Coordinates of C-alpha atoms and ligand atoms in Angstrom, one line a residue:
M45 CA 12.9 10.9 0.3
A46 CA 9.7 10.0 -1.5
D47 CA 7.9 12.6 -3.5
T48 CA 4.4 13.3 -2.2
A49 CA 1.5 14.9 -3.8
L50 CA -1.7 16.2 -2.2
M51 CA -4.5 13.8 -2.9
T52 CA -8.1 14.0 -1.7
I53 CA -9.5 11.1 0.1
P54 CA -13.1 10.5 -0.9
G55 CA -15.5 11.4 1.8
L56 CA -13.1 13.6 3.6
S57 CA -12.5 17.3 3.1
D58 CA -8.8 17.3 4.2
P59 CA -6.4 16.6 1.4
V60 CA -3.9 14.0 2.6
P61 CA -0.3 13.7 1.3
A62 CA -0.1 10.5 -0.7
A63 CA 2.9 9.2 -2.5
R64 CA 2.8 9.0 -6.3
D65 CA 3.0 5.7 -8.0
I66 CA 6.7 6.0 -8.5
T67 CA 8.9 7.0 -5.6
P68 CA 11.9 8.8 -6.9
R69 CA 15.2 7.2 -5.9
E70 CA 18.5 8.8 -5.3
D71 CA 20.2 6.6 -7.9
G72 CA 17.7 7.7 -10.5
R73 CA 16.4 4.2 -11.2
I74 CA 12.7 3.5 -11.2
D75 CA 11.2 0.9 -8.8
L76 CA 8.7 -1.3 -10.7
L77 CA 7.1 -2.8 -7.6
G78 CA 3.4 -2.0 -7.7
L79 CA 3.2 -1.0 -11.4
P80 CA 0.7 -2.6 -13.8
R81 CA 1.8 -4.1 -17.1
P82 CA 0.8 -1.1 -19.3
R83 CA 2.8 1.3 -17.0
I84 CA 5.9 -0.9 -17.2
R85 CA 5.5 -1.0 -20.9
E86 CA 5.3 2.8 -21.1
L87 CA 8.4 3.1 -19.0
F88 CA 10.3 0.7 -21.1
A89 CA 9.3 2.6 -24.2
A90 CA 10.3 5.9 -22.6
A91 CA 13.7 4.4 -21.9
G92 CA 14.2 3.7 -25.5
L93 CA 12.7 0.3 -26.5
D94 CA 10.6 0.1 -29.6
D95 CA 6.9 -0.7 -29.2
K96 CA 7.2 -4.4 -29.9
A97 CA 10.1 -4.9 -27.6
A98 CA 8.6 -2.8 -24.8
K99 CA 5.5 -4.9 -24.9
L100 CA 7.3 -8.2 -24.8
R101 CA 9.8 -7.1 -22.1
A102 CA 6.9 -5.7 -20.0
K103 CA 5.1 -9.0 -20.2
Q104 CA 8.2 -11.0 -19.3
V105 CA 9.3 -8.7 -16.4
F106 CA 5.7 -8.6 -15.1
H107 CA 5.7 -12.4 -14.9
W108 CA 9.0 -12.6 -13.1
L109 CA 8.2 -9.7 -10.8
Y110 CA 4.7 -10.7 -9.6
H111 CA 4.4 -14.4 -10.4
R112 CA 7.8 -15.6 -9.5
G113 CA 8.9 -13.0 -6.9
V114 CA 12.2 -12.4 -8.7
T115 CA 13.9 -9.1 -7.7
D116 CA 17.1 -9.5 -9.8
F117 CA 16.9 -9.0 -13.5
E118 CA 19.9 -11.4 -14.0
A119 CA 17.6 -14.2 -12.8
M120 CA 15.1 -13.5 -15.7
T121 CA 16.3 -16.3 -17.8
D122 CA 14.1 -15.8 -20.9
I123 CA 15.3 -12.3 -21.3
A124 CA 18.3 -11.9 -23.5
K125 CA 21.6 -11.7 -21.6
T126 CA 22.5 -8.3 -23.0
M127 CA 19.1 -6.9 -22.1
R128 CA 19.4 -7.7 -18.4
P129 CA 22.1 -5.2 -17.5
W130 CA 20.2 -2.6 -19.6
L131 CA 17.2 -3.1 -17.4
A132 CA 19.2 -3.1 -14.1
E133 CA 20.8 0.2 -15.0
R134 CA 17.4 1.8 -15.3
F135 CA 15.1 -0.1 -13.0
V136 CA 14.9 -2.0 -9.7
I137 CA 12.3 -4.3 -8.2
G138 CA 12.0 -3.3 -4.5
R139 CA 10.4 -4.5 -1.4
P140 CA 9.2 -2.6 1.7
E141 CA 12.0 -2.4 4.2
I142 CA 11.6 -4.8 7.2
V143 CA 12.5 -3.0 10.4
E144 CA 11.5 -5.8 12.8
A145 CA 10.0 -9.3 12.5
Q146 CA 8.3 -10.9 15.6
H147 CA 7.0 -14.4 16.3
S148 CA 4.1 -15.1 18.7
V149 CA 4.0 -18.2 20.8
D150 CA 0.9 -19.2 18.8
G151 CA 2.7 -19.0 15.5
T152 CA 1.4 -15.6 14.5
R153 CA 4.0 -13.4 12.9
K154 CA 4.2 -9.6 12.7
W155 CA 6.5 -7.5 10.6
L156 CA 7.1 -3.8 11.2
L157 CA 7.8 -2.3 7.8
R158 CA 9.1 1.1 6.7
T159 CA 8.3 3.1 3.5
A160 CA 11.1 4.8 1.5
D161 CA 10.2 8.1 3.1
G162 CA 10.5 6.7 6.6
H163 CA 6.9 5.8 7.8
D164 CA 6.3 2.7 9.7
Y165 CA 3.4 0.3 9.2
E166 CA 2.6 -3.4 10.0
M167 CA 1.5 -6.6 8.5
V168 CA 0.5 -9.8 10.4
F169 CA 0.5 -13.5 9.3
I170 CA -2.0 -15.8 11.1
P171 CA -1.5 -19.5 10.3
D172 CA -4.1 -22.1 11.4
E173 CA -4.8 -25.7 10.6
T174 CA -6.6 -25.1 7.3
R175 CA -5.3 -21.8 6.1
G176 CA -2.8 -19.0 6.5
T177 CA -4.1 -15.4 6.5
L178 CA -2.1 -12.3 5.8
C179 CA -3.5 -9.1 7.4
V180 CA -2.5 -6.3 5.1
S181 CA -2.4 -2.6 5.9
S182 CA -3.8 0.1 3.5
Q183 CA -2.7 3.3 5.3
V184 CA -0.1 4.5 7.8
G185 CA -2.4 5.4 10.6
C186 CA -6.1 6.0 10.0
T187 CA -8.3 9.2 9.7
L188 CA -11.1 7.5 11.6
N189 CA -11.1 7.4 15.3
C190 CA -12.9 4.3 16.4
T191 CA -12.6 4.5 20.1
F192 CA -11.7 0.8 20.7
C193 CA -9.0 0.7 18.0
H194 CA -5.3 1.4 18.7
T195 CA -4.6 2.3 15.0
G196 CA -7.4 4.9 15.5
T197 CA -5.2 6.8 18.0
M198 CA -2.7 7.5 15.3
K199 CA -3.4 10.3 13.0
L200 CA -3.3 9.4 9.3
V201 CA 0.3 9.8 8.1
R202 CA -0.4 8.9 4.5
N203 CA -2.0 6.4 2.1
L204 CA 0.1 3.5 1.1
T205 CA 1.0 3.2 -2.6
P206 CA 0.0 0.1 -4.6
G207 CA 3.7 -1.0 -4.3
E208 CA 3.6 -0.7 -0.6
I209 CA 0.4 -2.7 -0.4
V210 CA 1.2 -5.5 -2.9
G211 CA 4.8 -5.4 -1.4
Q212 CA 3.4 -6.8 1.9
V213 CA 2.0 -9.9 0.2
M214 CA 5.3 -10.3 -1.7
L215 CA 7.4 -10.0 1.4
A216 CA 5.2 -12.6 3.1
R217 CA 5.8 -15.0 0.2
D218 CA 9.6 -14.2 0.4
A219 CA 9.6 -14.9 4.1
L220 CA 7.5 -18.1 3.7
G221 CA 9.5 -19.3 0.7
E222 CA 6.4 -19.6 -1.3
W223 CA 7.0 -18.4 -4.8
P224 CA 5.9 -20.9 -7.5
K225 CA 8.6 -22.5 -9.5
G226 CA 7.7 -23.8 -13.0
T227 CA 7.5 -22.2 -16.4
M228 CA 6.1 -19.1 -17.8
I229 CA 2.5 -19.4 -18.8
S230 CA 1.5 -18.1 -22.1
D231 CA -1.5 -15.9 -23.0
A232 CA -3.4 -18.9 -24.0
D233 CA -3.1 -20.3 -20.5
M234 CA -4.2 -17.2 -18.8
I235 CA -6.5 -18.2 -16.0
D236 CA -10.1 -17.4 -15.9
E237 CA -10.5 -15.4 -12.7
D238 CA -13.5 -17.5 -11.6
D239 CA -11.7 -20.7 -12.1
E240 CA -9.7 -21.8 -9.1
A241 CA -7.9 -24.5 -11.1
G242 CA -4.5 -23.3 -11.9
H243 CA -4.8 -20.6 -9.3
Y244 CA -2.6 -20.4 -6.3
T245 CA -4.3 -22.9 -4.1
A246 CA -4.2 -23.9 -0.5
D247 CA -2.4 -27.1 -1.2
G248 CA 0.7 -27.2 0.9
R249 CA 0.8 -23.4 1.1
L250 CA 1.0 -21.4 4.2
L251 CA -0.3 -18.1 2.8
T252 CA -3.8 -18.9 1.4
N253 CA -5.9 -15.8 2.3
I254 CA -5.6 -12.1 2.5
V255 CA -7.6 -9.7 4.6
M256 CA -7.4 -6.0 4.3
M257 CA -7.7 -5.6 8.0
G258 CA -4.4 -4.1 9.0
M259 CA -3.8 -0.4 9.6
G260 CA -6.1 2.0 7.9
E261 CA -9.4 2.2 6.2
P262 CA -9.0 0.6 2.7
L263 CA -12.0 2.4 1.2
Y264 CA -10.3 5.8 2.0
N265 CA -7.4 4.6 -0.2
F266 CA -9.6 3.0 -2.8
D267 CA -7.5 3.4 -6.0
H268 CA -4.3 2.2 -4.5
V269 CA -6.0 -0.8 -2.8
R270 CA -7.8 -1.7 -6.1
D271 CA -4.6 -1.4 -8.1
A272 CA -2.7 -3.6 -5.6
L273 CA -5.4 -6.2 -5.3
T274 CA -5.6 -6.3 -9.1
L275 CA -2.0 -7.5 -9.2
V276 CA -2.7 -10.0 -6.4
M277 CA -5.6 -11.4 -8.4
D278 CA -3.9 -11.4 -11.8
G279 CA -3.5 -14.9 -13.1
D280 CA 0.0 -14.0 -14.2
G281 CA 0.6 -12.0 -11.1
L282 CA 0.3 -13.4 -7.6
A283 CA -2.7 -15.4 -8.8
L284 CA -4.7 -15.5 -5.6
S285 CA -8.5 -15.9 -6.2
K286 CA -10.8 -13.0 -5.2
R287 CA -12.7 -15.5 -3.1
R288 CA -9.7 -15.7 -0.8
I289 CA -9.5 -12.0 -0.3
T290 CA -11.6 -10.0 2.2
L291 CA -11.7 -6.3 2.5
S292 CA -12.9 -4.8 5.7
T293 CA -14.5 -1.4 6.0
S294 CA -15.8 0.6 8.9
G295 CA -18.7 1.6 6.5
V296 CA -17.6 4.0 3.9
I297 CA -20.9 3.8 2.0
P298 CA -20.0 5.8 -1.1
M299 CA -17.2 3.5 -2.0
M300 CA -18.8 0.2 -1.3
E301 CA -20.5 -0.3 -4.7
R302 CA -17.3 0.4 -6.6
C303 CA -15.5 -2.0 -4.3
G304 CA -17.8 -4.7 -5.4
Q305 CA -17.7 -3.7 -9.1
E306 CA -14.0 -2.9 -9.5
I307 CA -12.4 -5.2 -7.0
G308 CA -15.0 -7.9 -6.4
V309 CA -13.5 -9.3 -3.3
N310 CA -15.4 -10.5 -0.2
L311 CA -16.7 -7.7 2.0
A312 CA -16.5 -7.4 5.8
V313 CA -18.1 -4.6 7.6
S314 CA -17.2 -3.4 11.0
L315 CA -20.6 -3.0 12.6
H316 CA -19.8 -3.2 16.4
G317 CA -23.1 -1.6 17.5
V318 CA -26.7 -1.9 16.6
R319 CA -28.0 1.3 18.3
K320 CA -27.2 4.7 17.1
E321 CA -25.7 6.1 20.4
V322 CA -23.4 3.1 20.8
R323 CA -22.2 2.9 17.2
D324 CA -21.7 6.7 17.1
E325 CA -19.4 6.3 20.1
L326 CA -17.5 3.2 18.8
V327 CA -17.3 4.0 15.2
P328 CA -17.7 7.8 14.9
L329 CA -18.1 7.5 11.1
N330 CA -21.6 6.3 12.0
K331 CA -22.6 10.0 12.5
K332 CA -22.0 10.4 8.8
Y333 CA -23.1 7.1 7.5
G334 CA -25.8 5.5 9.8
I335 CA -26.6 1.9 10.5
E336 CA -29.7 1.6 8.2
E337 CA -28.0 3.2 5.3
L338 CA -25.0 0.9 5.8
L339 CA -27.1 -2.2 5.8
Q340 CA -28.8 -1.0 2.7
A341 CA -25.5 -0.6 1.0
C342 CA -24.6 -4.1 2.1
A343 CA -27.8 -5.5 0.7
D344 CA -26.8 -3.8 -2.6
Y345 CA -23.2 -5.0 -2.6
P346 CA -22.4 -6.4 -6.0
G347 CA -21.7 -10.1 -5.8
A348 CA -23.0 -10.8 -2.3
S349 CA -25.0 -14.1 -2.2
N350 CA -25.7 -16.9 0.1
A351 CA -22.5 -18.5 -1.3
R352 CA -20.5 -15.3 -0.7
R353 CA -21.9 -13.8 2.5
I354 CA -21.0 -10.5 4.0
T355 CA -19.1 -10.7 7.2
F356 CA -20.3 -8.4 10.0
E357 CA -17.5 -7.8 12.5
Y358 CA -18.6 -7.2 16.0
V359 CA -16.1 -6.4 18.7
M360 CA -17.4 -7.6 22.1
I361 CA -17.0 -4.9 24.7
D362 CA -18.0 -5.4 28.3
G363 CA -21.3 -3.6 29.2
K364 CA -21.2 -1.6 26.0
N365 CA -22.7 -3.6 23.1
D366 CA -22.9 -7.2 24.4
S367 CA -26.4 -7.6 26.0
D368 CA -29.0 -10.2 24.9
D369 CA -31.1 -7.3 23.6
D370 CA -28.2 -6.2 21.4
A371 CA -27.9 -9.7 20.0
R372 CA -31.6 -9.8 19.2
E373 CA -31.5 -6.4 17.6
L374 CA -28.6 -7.6 15.5
V375 CA -30.6 -10.5 14.2
R376 CA -33.6 -8.4 13.6
L377 CA -31.6 -5.8 11.5
L378 CA -29.7 -8.4 9.4
K379 CA -33.0 -10.1 8.7
A380 CA -34.9 -6.8 7.9
Y381 CA -32.4 -6.2 5.1
N382 CA -32.5 -9.8 4.0
L383 CA -28.7 -9.9 4.1
P384 CA -26.6 -13.0 3.2
A385 CA -24.7 -12.5 6.5
K386 CA -22.4 -14.1 8.9
V387 CA -21.3 -12.5 12.1
N388 CA -17.7 -12.6 13.4
L389 CA -17.6 -11.9 17.1
I390 CA -14.2 -10.5 18.1
P391 CA -13.3 -10.4 21.8
F392 CA -12.0 -6.9 22.4
N393 CA -8.3 -6.8 22.5
P394 CA -7.1 -4.4 25.2
W395 CA -4.4 -1.9 24.7
P396 CA -3.0 0.6 27.2
G397 CA -5.4 3.6 27.8
S398 CA -8.3 2.2 25.8
G399 CA -10.8 2.5 28.6
Y400 CA -12.7 -0.6 27.6
E401 CA -12.7 -4.2 28.7
C402 CA -13.4 -7.4 26.9
S403 CA -16.8 -9.0 27.5
K404 CA -16.8 -12.0 29.8
P405 CA -16.6 -15.4 28.1
D406 CA -20.1 -16.4 29.2
R407 CA -21.5 -13.2 27.8
I408 CA -19.8 -13.8 24.4
R409 CA -21.2 -17.3 24.4
A410 CA -24.8 -16.2 25.2
F411 CA -24.6 -13.5 22.6
S412 CA -23.3 -16.0 20.0
N413 CA -26.1 -18.4 20.8
I414 CA -28.8 -15.9 20.3
V415 CA -27.5 -14.9 16.9
F416 CA -27.1 -18.6 16.0
E417 CA -30.7 -19.3 17.1
G418 CA -31.7 -16.4 14.8
G419 CA -30.3 -18.5 12.0
I420 CA -27.1 -16.6 11.4
S421 CA -23.7 -18.1 12.0
A422 CA -21.7 -16.2 14.7
P423 CA -18.4 -17.8 15.5
V424 CA -16.1 -16.2 18.0
R425 CA -12.7 -15.2 16.6
T426 CA -9.9 -16.6 18.7
P427 CA -7.5 -13.7 19.5
R428 CA -4.1 -14.4 17.9
G429 CA -0.7 -12.9 18.5
R430 CA -1.8 -10.9 21.6
D431 CA 1.7 -11.3 23.1
I432 CA 3.3 -9.4 20.2
D433 CA 0.5 -6.8 19.9
A434 CA -0.5 -8.4 16.6
A435 CA -4.2 -9.0 17.4
C436 CA -7.0 -7.1 15.8
G437 CA -6.9 -3.5 16.8
Q438 CA -3.5 -3.7 18.4
L439 CA -1.6 -2.5 15.4
K440 CA 0.1 0.8 16.0
T441 CA 3.6 1.9 15.1
A442 CA 5.9 3.4 17.7
A443 CA 5.8 6.8 15.9
E444 CA 2.7 8.1 17.6
K445 CA 2.1 6.5 20.9
K446 CA -0.4 8.4 22.8
S447 CA -2.7 7.1 25.5
R448 CA -6.4 7.8 25.5
A449 CA -6.0 10.1 28.4
E450 CA -3.4 12.1 26.5
R451 CA -5.6 12.3 23.5
D452 CA -8.6 13.4 25.7
R453 CA -6.4 16.1 27.3
E454 CA -5.2 17.3 23.9
A455 CA -8.8 17.4 22.6
A456 CA -9.9 19.3 25.6
K457 CA -7.0 21.7 25.1
A458 CA -7.7 22.1 21.3
A459 CA -11.3 22.9 22.1
L460 CA -10.2 25.7 24.4
D461 CA -7.6 27.1 22.0
Ligands
SAH717 N1 -10.5 0.1 8.9 C1 -11.1 -1.2 8.6 C2 -10.1 -2.3 8.6 C3 -9.1 -2.3 9.6 S1 -9.6 -2.7 11.3 C4 -12.2 -1.5 9.5 O1 -12.4 -0.8 10.5 O2 -13.0 -2.4 9.2 C5 -9.8 -4.4 11.3 C6 -10.8 -5.0 12.3 O3 -10.2 -5.0 13.7 C7 -12.1 -4.2 12.4 O4 -13.2 -5.1 12.5 C8 -11.9 -3.5 13.7 O5 -13.1 -3.2 14.2 C9 -11.2 -4.6 14.5 N2 -10.6 -4.0 15.8 C10 -10.1 -2.8 15.9 N3 -9.6 -2.6 17.2 C11 -9.9 -3.8 17.9 C12 -9.7 -4.2 19.2 N4 -9.1 -3.4 20.1 N5 -10.1 -5.4 19.6 C13 -10.7 -6.2 18.6 N6 -10.9 -5.9 17.4 C14 -10.5 -4.7 17.0
SF4_718 FE1 -9.5 3.0 11.4 FE2 -10.6 0.5 11.2 FE3 -9.3 1.3 13.4 FE4 -11.7 2.4 12.9 S1 -11.3 0.2 13.3 S2 -9.8 3.5 13.5 S3 -11.6 2.5 10.6 S4 -8.4 1.0 11.4

């Protein structure tokens, strides 16, 4: 059983149980997965190493753990032979448990994962000709209830820990057999974060990009997402450039500036509607943080530029948000805020009980053309992995399957109680 502590999620009044950075294990050993260098060093010192040894061992173990994907201390060849069992008696390097792995006919892969305290969550790998994208979850469930999203029908179970988040990327590298070989890099070779040379590059790799677009709202689990992505971006960690990482938010305005400053990854915003009534329905968070405020926060996003444009995700729902007028209003708004923007049109992926249908292909094309003519790129995202429920908005673990009708009945009942 994992230890949980009550933690407040910014912007929400309900405290939500969130696991601590270290999940106690029955065998008393400490799992290092997800911990940063200074924390590992502290733990080594607390276990009895002197300062100098703790620092050196933390640096070595960090490299093996995050850069090389090693889970067995015996394989850490630059650590003295006698030291390895000492480490193994006190520490482990874990991975999220894989409950099920599925393969789509189109090459998309989905993994159902389980936390140590028994909660299920999912990650999806989407390969195409030029890149491979891992779609990573930040929470089990979601506190927000976007009406078109299957994850939104789950209640939030808890935030994922940094280890459970970075663990998804590490599992994907395990599964794809993609840990770099080679020698340990020294401090002098530490890679400048803006310099792609020496970074983990697309050459011959399957996993080249990460999107925080799995289950959950990453900006409601800001600290853990930041800590996990810091390990992913560390030159001696997973060494993936921040330019290859995109965080998607439904519009948690108070956390957007910190996201730019403290993480610095590309931003995607789930817009989905350009009129208050429509966005209020689709993304109820809009009642708290409205469209205009949201676009202003995007205009202020640190690091956004024409070279690093903000992606606006727009799910195409038949008769709801897909008219020519909507497309023109979208262009007007993005221009009014002078946003370096691109629009990603996502055909709505149906799920049982959603009550919505996907826009017709002609409608999507017409919408896309209007936005293009307005000078903004608006590609249509090809749905991937629909056959294994891995497509956008289809992620939902078995734990809490409830249809829209069931939810509506429950809501009506709750209102009467
Ligand atoms: N909570 C964050 C990130 C996870 S959702 C957010 O909302 O941005 C990732 C993307 O999938 C969002 O753009 C979301 O709007 C989209 N999505 C959700 N349900 C969908 C569905 N049924 N069909 C298509 N896209 C969907
Ligand atoms: Fe949560 Fe994003 Fe789904 Fe909305 S779209 S319910 S914010 S996961």
